[in-house]
Amino acid sequence: MSDPDALDELRERLRATQEAAERIAGTLPPQGWAATSEDARSETAAEIQALVGVLHALRDLVPDELWEQVREIARQLLLLLRALLDLVVQRLGAEGAPARPRGAGPDLQDIPIT
């Protein structure tokens, strides 16, 4: 088991990671991921790299039961990312074509197999 100092440091890193994820989620520009400057893009990339770094550090420090919780948090972050990407795709589609209702799939066509 890890010593209390390592767990306190881990908790602090998790809090910082959560705050970074919330900042990323709250700063989505109207044009999707188009940032206003190179500095903003670099900052976003650095925050994402910090998230990945925390996950790598956690793998070795955390007991199995807690690791399952960490995996669930990572899953939730990926679901957030997917929702953000859906929003970006929807906004990009709104410029030239009529927007599809959420949940509507692509137009399908039967292809005969001989």
Tab-separated table of N, CA and C in Angstrom:
chain	number	residue	atom	x	y	z
A	1	MET	N	0.843	-1.188	0.000
A	1	MET	CA	0.000	0.000	0.000
A	1	MET	C	0.877	1.237	0.000
A	2	SER	N	0.466	2.287	-0.631
A	2	SER	CA	1.232	3.517	-0.723
A	2	SER	C	1.169	4.285	0.583
A	3	ASP	N	2.201	5.111	0.829
A	3	ASP	CA	2.180	5.910	2.049
A	3	ASP	C	1.195	7.068	1.914
A	4	PRO	N	0.769	7.658	3.052
A	4	PRO	CA	-0.247	8.725	3.023
A	4	PRO	C	0.172	9.932	2.189
A	5	ASP	N	1.469	10.265	2.171
A	5	ASP	CA	1.921	11.419	1.385
A	5	ASP	C	1.689	11.195	-0.104
A	6	ALA	N	1.945	9.993	-0.568
A	6	ALA	CA	1.732	9.686	-1.984
A	6	ALA	C	0.248	9.763	-2.329
A	7	LEU	N	-0.615	9.293	-1.424
A	7	LEU	CA	-2.058	9.362	-1.684
A	7	LEU	C	-2.548	10.801	-1.661
A	8	ASP	N	-2.008	11.619	-0.759
A	8	ASP	CA	-2.388	13.040	-0.740
A	8	ASP	C	-1.966	13.726	-2.032
A	9	GLU	N	-0.765	13.404	-2.492
A	9	GLU	CA	-0.289	13.980	-3.756
A	9	GLU	C	-1.171	13.517	-4.913
A	10	LEU	N	-1.554	12.247	-4.891
A	10	LEU	CA	-2.424	11.703	-5.924
A	10	LEU	C	-3.780	12.399	-5.919
A	11	ARG	N	-4.351	12.610	-4.723
A	11	ARG	CA	-5.626	13.318	-4.625
A	11	ARG	C	-5.521	14.731	-5.191
A	12	GLU	N	-4.433	15.420	-4.882
A	12	GLU	CA	-4.243	16.779	-5.385
A	12	GLU	C	-4.125	16.779	-6.914
A	13	ARG	N	-3.400	15.804	-7.453
A	13	ARG	CA	-3.271	15.716	-8.910
A	13	ARG	C	-4.608	15.410	-9.565
A	14	LEU	N	-5.419	14.564	-8.912
A	14	LEU	CA	-6.749	14.269	-9.443
A	14	LEU	C	-7.630	15.517	-9.438
A	15	ARG	N	-7.553	16.311	-8.356
A	15	ARG	CA	-8.323	17.564	-8.314
A	15	ARG	C	-7.888	18.500	-9.428
A	16	ALA	N	-6.577	18.630	-9.614
A	16	ALA	CA	-6.063	19.501	-10.677
A	16	ALA	C	-6.500	18.994	-12.047
A	17	THR	N	-6.503	17.679	-12.220
A	17	THR	CA	-6.937	17.097	-13.489
A	17	THR	C	-8.410	17.369	-13.738
A	18	GLN	N	-9.221	17.228	-12.699
A	18	GLN	CA	-10.651	17.500	-12.852
A	18	GLN	C	-10.883	18.964	-13.212
A	19	GLU	N	-10.161	19.870	-12.560
A	19	GLU	CA	-10.303	21.289	-12.879
A	19	GLU	C	-9.880	21.566	-14.323
A	20	ALA	N	-8.802	20.924	-14.768
A	20	ALA	CA	-8.358	21.105	-16.152
A	20	ALA	C	-9.406	20.595	-17.129
A	21	ALA	N	-10.008	19.449	-16.827
A	21	ALA	CA	-11.046	18.895	-17.702
A	21	ALA	C	-12.251	19.825	-17.754
A	22	GLU	N	-12.626	20.395	-16.620
A	22	GLU	CA	-13.758	21.321	-16.602
A	22	GLU	C	-13.442	22.599	-17.390
A	23	ARG	N	-12.193	23.071	-17.287
A	23	ARG	CA	-11.793	24.253	-18.080
A	23	ARG	C	-11.870	23.956	-19.573
A	24	ILE	N	-11.378	22.788	-19.959
A	24	ILE	CA	-11.413	22.416	-21.376
A	24	ILE	C	-12.861	22.338	-21.853
A	25	ALA	N	-13.716	21.702	-21.070
A	25	ALA	CA	-15.115	21.537	-21.462
A	25	ALA	C	-15.836	22.870	-21.536
A	26	GLY	N	-15.455	23.826	-20.705
A	26	GLY	CA	-16.149	25.105	-20.666
A	26	GLY	C	-15.644	26.134	-21.654
A	27	THR	N	-14.587	25.834	-22.391
A	27	THR	CA	-14.000	26.843	-23.280
A	27	THR	C	-14.077	26.461	-24.750
A	28	LEU	N	-15.044	25.662	-25.123
A	28	LEU	CA	-15.181	25.265	-26.517
A	28	LEU	C	-15.633	26.460	-27.349
A	29	PRO	N	-14.816	26.931	-28.287
A	29	PRO	CA	-15.201	28.075	-29.111
A	29	PRO	C	-16.345	27.723	-30.064
A	30	PRO	N	-17.038	28.728	-30.604
A	30	PRO	CA	-18.152	28.475	-31.520
A	30	PRO	C	-17.746	27.673	-32.761
A	31	GLN	N	-16.517	27.767	-33.201
A	31	GLN	CA	-16.072	27.034	-34.384
A	31	GLN	C	-15.421	25.708	-34.014
A	32	GLY	N	-15.860	25.110	-32.957
A	32	GLY	CA	-15.290	23.826	-32.564
A	32	GLY	C	-13.999	24.029	-31.807
A	33	TRP	N	-12.963	23.291	-32.170
A	33	TRP	CA	-11.695	23.353	-31.458
A	33	TRP	C	-10.806	24.469	-31.973
A	34	ALA	N	-11.318	25.334	-32.846
A	34	ALA	CA	-10.512	26.434	-33.369
A	34	ALA	C	-10.180	27.396	-32.235
A	35	ALA	N	-8.957	27.437	-31.821
A	35	ALA	CA	-8.531	28.337	-30.756
A	35	ALA	C	-8.166	29.683	-31.364
A	36	THR	N	-8.221	30.696	-30.541
A	36	THR	CA	-7.957	32.044	-31.040
A	36	THR	C	-6.473	32.316	-31.233
A	37	SER	N	-5.614	31.570	-30.592
A	37	SER	CA	-4.183	31.807	-30.742
A	37	SER	C	-3.414	30.502	-30.580
A	38	GLU	N	-2.160	30.546	-30.959
A	38	GLU	CA	-1.292	29.380	-30.810
A	38	GLU	C	-1.075	29.069	-29.335
A	39	ASP	N	-1.024	30.111	-28.493
A	39	ASP	CA	-0.852	29.895	-27.054
A	39	ASP	C	-2.024	29.111	-26.480
A	40	ALA	N	-3.240	29.428	-26.909
A	40	ALA	CA	-4.421	28.723	-26.408
A	40	ALA	C	-4.381	27.267	-26.847
A	41	ARG	N	-3.944	27.011	-28.071
A	41	ARG	CA	-3.831	25.620	-28.544
A	41	ARG	C	-2.790	24.857	-27.742
A	42	SER	N	-1.665	25.502	-27.478
A	42	SER	CA	-0.609	24.855	-26.699
A	42	SER	C	-1.067	24.576	-25.284
A	43	GLU	N	-1.815	25.506	-24.697
A	43	GLU	CA	-2.323	25.311	-23.341
A	43	GLU	C	-3.294	24.134	-23.292
A	44	THR	N	-4.182	24.044	-24.280
A	44	THR	CA	-5.133	22.931	-24.327
A	44	THR	C	-4.395	21.605	-24.484
A	45	ALA	N	-3.402	21.569	-25.368
A	45	ALA	CA	-2.622	20.340	-25.561
A	45	ALA	C	-1.888	19.964	-24.282
A	46	ALA	N	-1.352	20.947	-23.581
A	46	ALA	CA	-0.641	20.666	-22.334
A	46	ALA	C	-1.589	20.114	-21.279
A	47	GLU	N	-2.811	20.625	-21.226
A	47	GLU	CA	-3.779	20.126	-20.247
A	47	GLU	C	-4.178	18.688	-20.561
A	48	ILE	N	-4.349	18.385	-21.838
A	48	ILE	CA	-4.689	17.008	-22.212
A	48	ILE	C	-3.527	16.074	-21.886
A	49	GLN	N	-2.302	16.523	-22.148
A	49	GLN	CA	-1.139	15.711	-21.803
A	49	GLN	C	-1.039	15.499	-20.300
A	50	ALA	N	-1.444	16.507	-19.515
A	50	ALA	CA	-1.440	16.356	-18.058
A	50	ALA	C	-2.430	15.286	-17.625
A	51	LEU	N	-3.602	15.260	-18.276
A	51	LEU	CA	-4.588	14.224	-17.964
A	51	LEU	C	-4.028	12.833	-18.221
A	52	VAL	N	-3.380	12.672	-19.349
A	52	VAL	CA	-2.805	11.364	-19.694
A	52	VAL	C	-1.680	11.013	-18.728
A	53	GLY	N	-0.868	11.996	-18.365
A	53	GLY	CA	0.218	11.753	-17.417
A	53	GLY	C	-0.279	11.287	-16.062
A	54	VAL	N	-1.366	11.873	-15.601
A	54	VAL	CA	-1.941	11.458	-14.324
A	54	VAL	C	-2.403	10.009	-14.398
A	55	LEU	N	-3.033	9.638	-15.495
A	55	LEU	CA	-3.495	8.248	-15.635
A	55	LEU	C	-2.329	7.262	-15.609
A	56	HIS	N	-1.235	7.624	-16.259
A	56	HIS	CA	-0.064	6.739	-16.242
A	56	HIS	C	0.509	6.622	-14.832
A	57	ALA	N	0.557	7.725	-14.111
A	57	ALA	CA	1.082	7.693	-12.741
A	57	ALA	C	0.178	6.874	-11.826
A	58	LEU	N	-1.110	6.960	-12.047
A	58	LEU	CA	-2.068	6.242	-11.208
A	58	LEU	C	-1.940	4.731	-11.345
A	59	ARG	N	-1.618	4.283	-12.523
A	59	ARG	CA	-1.567	2.843	-12.783
A	59	ARG	C	-0.681	2.119	-11.773
A	60	ASP	N	0.436	2.735	-11.407
A	60	ASP	CA	1.380	2.069	-10.512
A	60	ASP	C	1.097	2.321	-9.033
A	61	LEU	N	0.372	3.381	-8.709
A	61	LEU	CA	0.183	3.769	-7.316
A	61	LEU	C	-1.092	3.240	-6.663
A	62	VAL	N	-2.078	2.928	-7.451
A	62	VAL	CA	-3.421	2.714	-6.921
A	62	VAL	C	-3.746	1.233	-6.775
A	63	PRO	N	-4.427	0.872	-5.667
A	63	PRO	CA	-4.911	-0.515	-5.534
A	63	PRO	C	-5.958	-0.829	-6.609
A	64	ASP	N	-6.178	-2.118	-6.847
A	64	ASP	CA	-7.069	-2.544	-7.925
A	64	ASP	C	-8.478	-1.974	-7.808
A	65	GLU	N	-9.037	-1.928	-6.590
A	65	GLU	CA	-10.403	-1.425	-6.431
A	65	GLU	C	-10.490	0.045	-6.830
A	66	LEU	N	-9.496	0.805	-6.409
A	66	LEU	CA	-9.487	2.226	-6.743
A	66	LEU	C	-9.204	2.431	-8.231
A	67	TRP	N	-8.392	1.546	-8.807
A	67	TRP	CA	-8.094	1.661	-10.235
A	67	TRP	C	-9.364	1.534	-11.072
A	68	GLU	N	-10.292	0.670	-10.632
A	68	GLU	CA	-11.563	0.543	-11.346
A	68	GLU	C	-12.320	1.870	-11.334
A	69	GLN	N	-12.271	2.579	-10.221
A	69	GLN	CA	-12.915	3.894	-10.147
A	69	GLN	C	-12.223	4.892	-11.076
A	70	VAL	N	-10.911	4.817	-11.129
A	70	VAL	CA	-10.151	5.704	-12.023
A	70	VAL	C	-10.512	5.405	-13.471
A	71	ARG	N	-10.633	4.134	-13.799
A	71	ARG	CA	-11.030	3.762	-15.159
A	71	ARG	C	-12.408	4.320	-15.500
A	72	GLU	N	-13.318	4.317	-14.523
A	72	GLU	CA	-14.653	4.866	-14.749
A	72	GLU	C	-14.588	6.371	-14.982
A	73	ILE	N	-13.716	7.060	-14.243
A	73	ILE	CA	-13.533	8.503	-14.462
A	73	ILE	C	-12.996	8.749	-15.871
A	74	ALA	N	-12.015	7.947	-16.281
A	74	ALA	CA	-11.469	8.093	-17.632
A	74	ALA	C	-12.550	7.839	-18.676
A	75	ARG	N	-13.397	6.855	-18.425
A	75	ARG	CA	-14.504	6.567	-19.343
A	75	ARG	C	-15.439	7.762	-19.446
A	76	GLN	N	-15.745	8.380	-18.302
A	76	GLN	CA	-16.615	9.552	-18.304
A	76	GLN	C	-15.966	10.720	-19.065
A	77	LEU	N	-14.644	10.885	-18.908
A	77	LEU	CA	-13.943	11.941	-19.661
A	77	LEU	C	-14.017	11.675	-21.166
A	78	LEU	N	-13.882	10.419	-21.550
A	78	LEU	CA	-13.974	10.087	-22.972
A	78	LEU	C	-15.387	10.322	-23.503
A	79	LEU	N	-16.399	10.043	-22.675
A	79	LEU	CA	-17.773	10.337	-23.080
A	79	LEU	C	-17.975	11.845	-23.244
A	80	LEU	N	-17.346	12.633	-22.356
A	80	LEU	CA	-17.404	14.090	-22.483
A	80	LEU	C	-16.746	14.531	-23.785
A	81	LEU	N	-15.594	13.949	-24.090
A	81	LEU	CA	-14.907	14.285	-25.331
A	81	LEU	C	-15.757	13.931	-26.537
A	82	ARG	N	-16.412	12.774	-26.489
A	82	ARG	CA	-17.276	12.375	-27.594
A	82	ARG	C	-18.437	13.354	-27.758
A	83	ALA	N	-19.014	13.800	-26.643
A	83	ALA	CA	-20.107	14.768	-26.711
A	83	ALA	C	-19.628	16.091	-27.304
A	84	LEU	N	-18.416	16.500	-26.928
A	84	LEU	CA	-17.861	17.730	-27.499
A	84	LEU	C	-17.631	17.583	-29.000
A	85	LEU	N	-17.121	16.422	-29.409
A	85	LEU	CA	-16.901	16.190	-30.836
A	85	LEU	C	-18.224	16.158	-31.600
A	86	ASP	N	-19.254	15.566	-31.004
A	86	ASP	CA	-20.581	15.574	-31.629
A	86	ASP	C	-21.068	17.004	-31.829
A	87	LEU	N	-20.839	17.836	-30.819
A	87	LEU	CA	-21.242	19.241	-30.910
A	87	LEU	C	-20.489	19.952	-32.031
A	88	VAL	N	-19.197	19.693	-32.122
A	88	VAL	CA	-18.385	20.312	-33.178
A	88	VAL	C	-18.872	19.880	-34.554
A	89	VAL	N	-19.106	18.594	-34.727
A	89	VAL	CA	-19.578	18.079	-36.014
A	89	VAL	C	-20.934	18.679	-36.356
A	90	GLN	N	-21.801	18.789	-35.357
A	90	GLN	CA	-23.116	19.377	-35.588
A	90	GLN	C	-22.990	20.839	-36.021
A	91	ARG	N	-22.108	21.583	-35.373
A	91	ARG	CA	-21.913	22.996	-35.739
A	91	ARG	C	-21.310	23.136	-37.126
A	92	LEU	N	-20.380	22.254	-37.458
A	92	LEU	CA	-19.781	22.318	-38.801
A	92	LEU	C	-20.810	21.991	-39.866
A	93	GLY	N	-21.695	21.044	-39.595
A	93	GLY	CA	-22.728	20.673	-40.543
A	93	GLY	C	-23.787	21.744	-40.693
A	94	ALA	N	-23.968	22.571	-39.693
A	94	ALA	CA	-25.016	23.599	-39.722
A	94	ALA	C	-24.714	24.707	-40.717
A	95	GLU	N	-23.464	24.881	-41.106
A	95	GLU	CA	-23.107	25.959	-42.027
A	95	GLU	C	-23.635	25.722	-43.434
A	96	GLY	N	-23.503	24.487	-43.941
A	96	GLY	CA	-23.864	24.252	-45.325
A	96	GLY	C	-25.081	23.379	-45.548
A	97	ALA	N	-25.354	22.496	-44.629
A	97	ALA	CA	-26.442	21.539	-44.814
A	97	ALA	C	-27.398	21.623	-43.635
A	98	PRO	N	-28.626	21.199	-43.840
A	98	PRO	CA	-29.554	21.204	-42.704
A	98	PRO	C	-29.074	20.230	-41.635
A	99	ALA	N	-29.220	20.635	-40.384
A	99	ALA	CA	-28.757	19.801	-39.271
A	99	ALA	C	-29.698	18.620	-39.079
A	100	ARG	N	-29.116	17.473	-38.777
A	100	ARG	CA	-29.910	16.280	-38.488
A	100	ARG	C	-30.303	16.309	-37.024
A	101	PRO	N	-31.445	15.747	-36.720
A	101	PRO	CA	-31.806	15.649	-35.304
A	101	PRO	C	-30.832	14.738	-34.576
A	102	ARG	N	-30.567	15.049	-33.324
A	102	ARG	CA	-29.638	14.240	-32.536
A	102	ARG	C	-30.160	12.810	-32.446
A	103	GLY	N	-29.273	11.863	-32.651
A	103	GLY	CA	-29.667	10.464	-32.588
A	103	GLY	C	-30.022	9.886	-33.952
A	104	ALA	N	-30.202	10.756	-34.955
A	104	ALA	CA	-30.514	10.255	-36.295
A	104	ALA	C	-29.233	9.720	-36.912
A	105	GLY	N	-29.298	8.535	-37.451
A	105	GLY	CA	-28.131	7.921	-38.054
A	105	GLY	C	-27.935	8.384	-39.483
A	106	PRO	N	-26.910	7.891	-40.128
A	106	PRO	CA	-26.658	8.252	-41.516
A	106	PRO	C	-27.706	7.618	-42.441
A	107	ASP	N	-27.847	8.187	-43.635
A	107	ASP	CA	-28.727	7.570	-44.628
A	107	ASP	C	-28.119	6.239	-45.029
A	108	LEU	N	-28.926	5.197	-45.013
A	108	LEU	CA	-28.449	3.868	-45.351
A	108	LEU	C	-29.002	3.423	-46.678
A	109	GLN	N	-28.231	2.629	-47.371
A	109	GLN	CA	-28.655	2.112	-48.673
A	109	GLN	C	-28.296	0.636	-48.706
A	110	ASP	N	-29.248	-0.188	-49.147
A	110	ASP	CA	-28.983	-1.611	-49.285
A	110	ASP	C	-28.061	-1.838	-50.465
A	111	ILE	N	-27.062	-2.655	-50.260
A	111	ILE	CA	-26.144	-3.015	-51.337
A	111	ILE	C	-26.306	-4.517	-51.567
A	112	PRO	N	-26.742	-4.902	-52.762
A	112	PRO	CA	-26.953	-6.332	-53.016
A	112	PRO	C	-25.621	-7.094	-53.025
A	113	ILE	N	-25.640	-8.253	-52.407
A	113	ILE	CA	-24.462	-9.112	-52.379
A	113	ILE	C	-24.752	-10.309	-53.258
A	114	THR	N	-23.910	-10.538	-54.234
A	114	THR	CA	-24.148	-11.660	-55.160
A	114	THR	C	-23.178	-12.783	-54.938
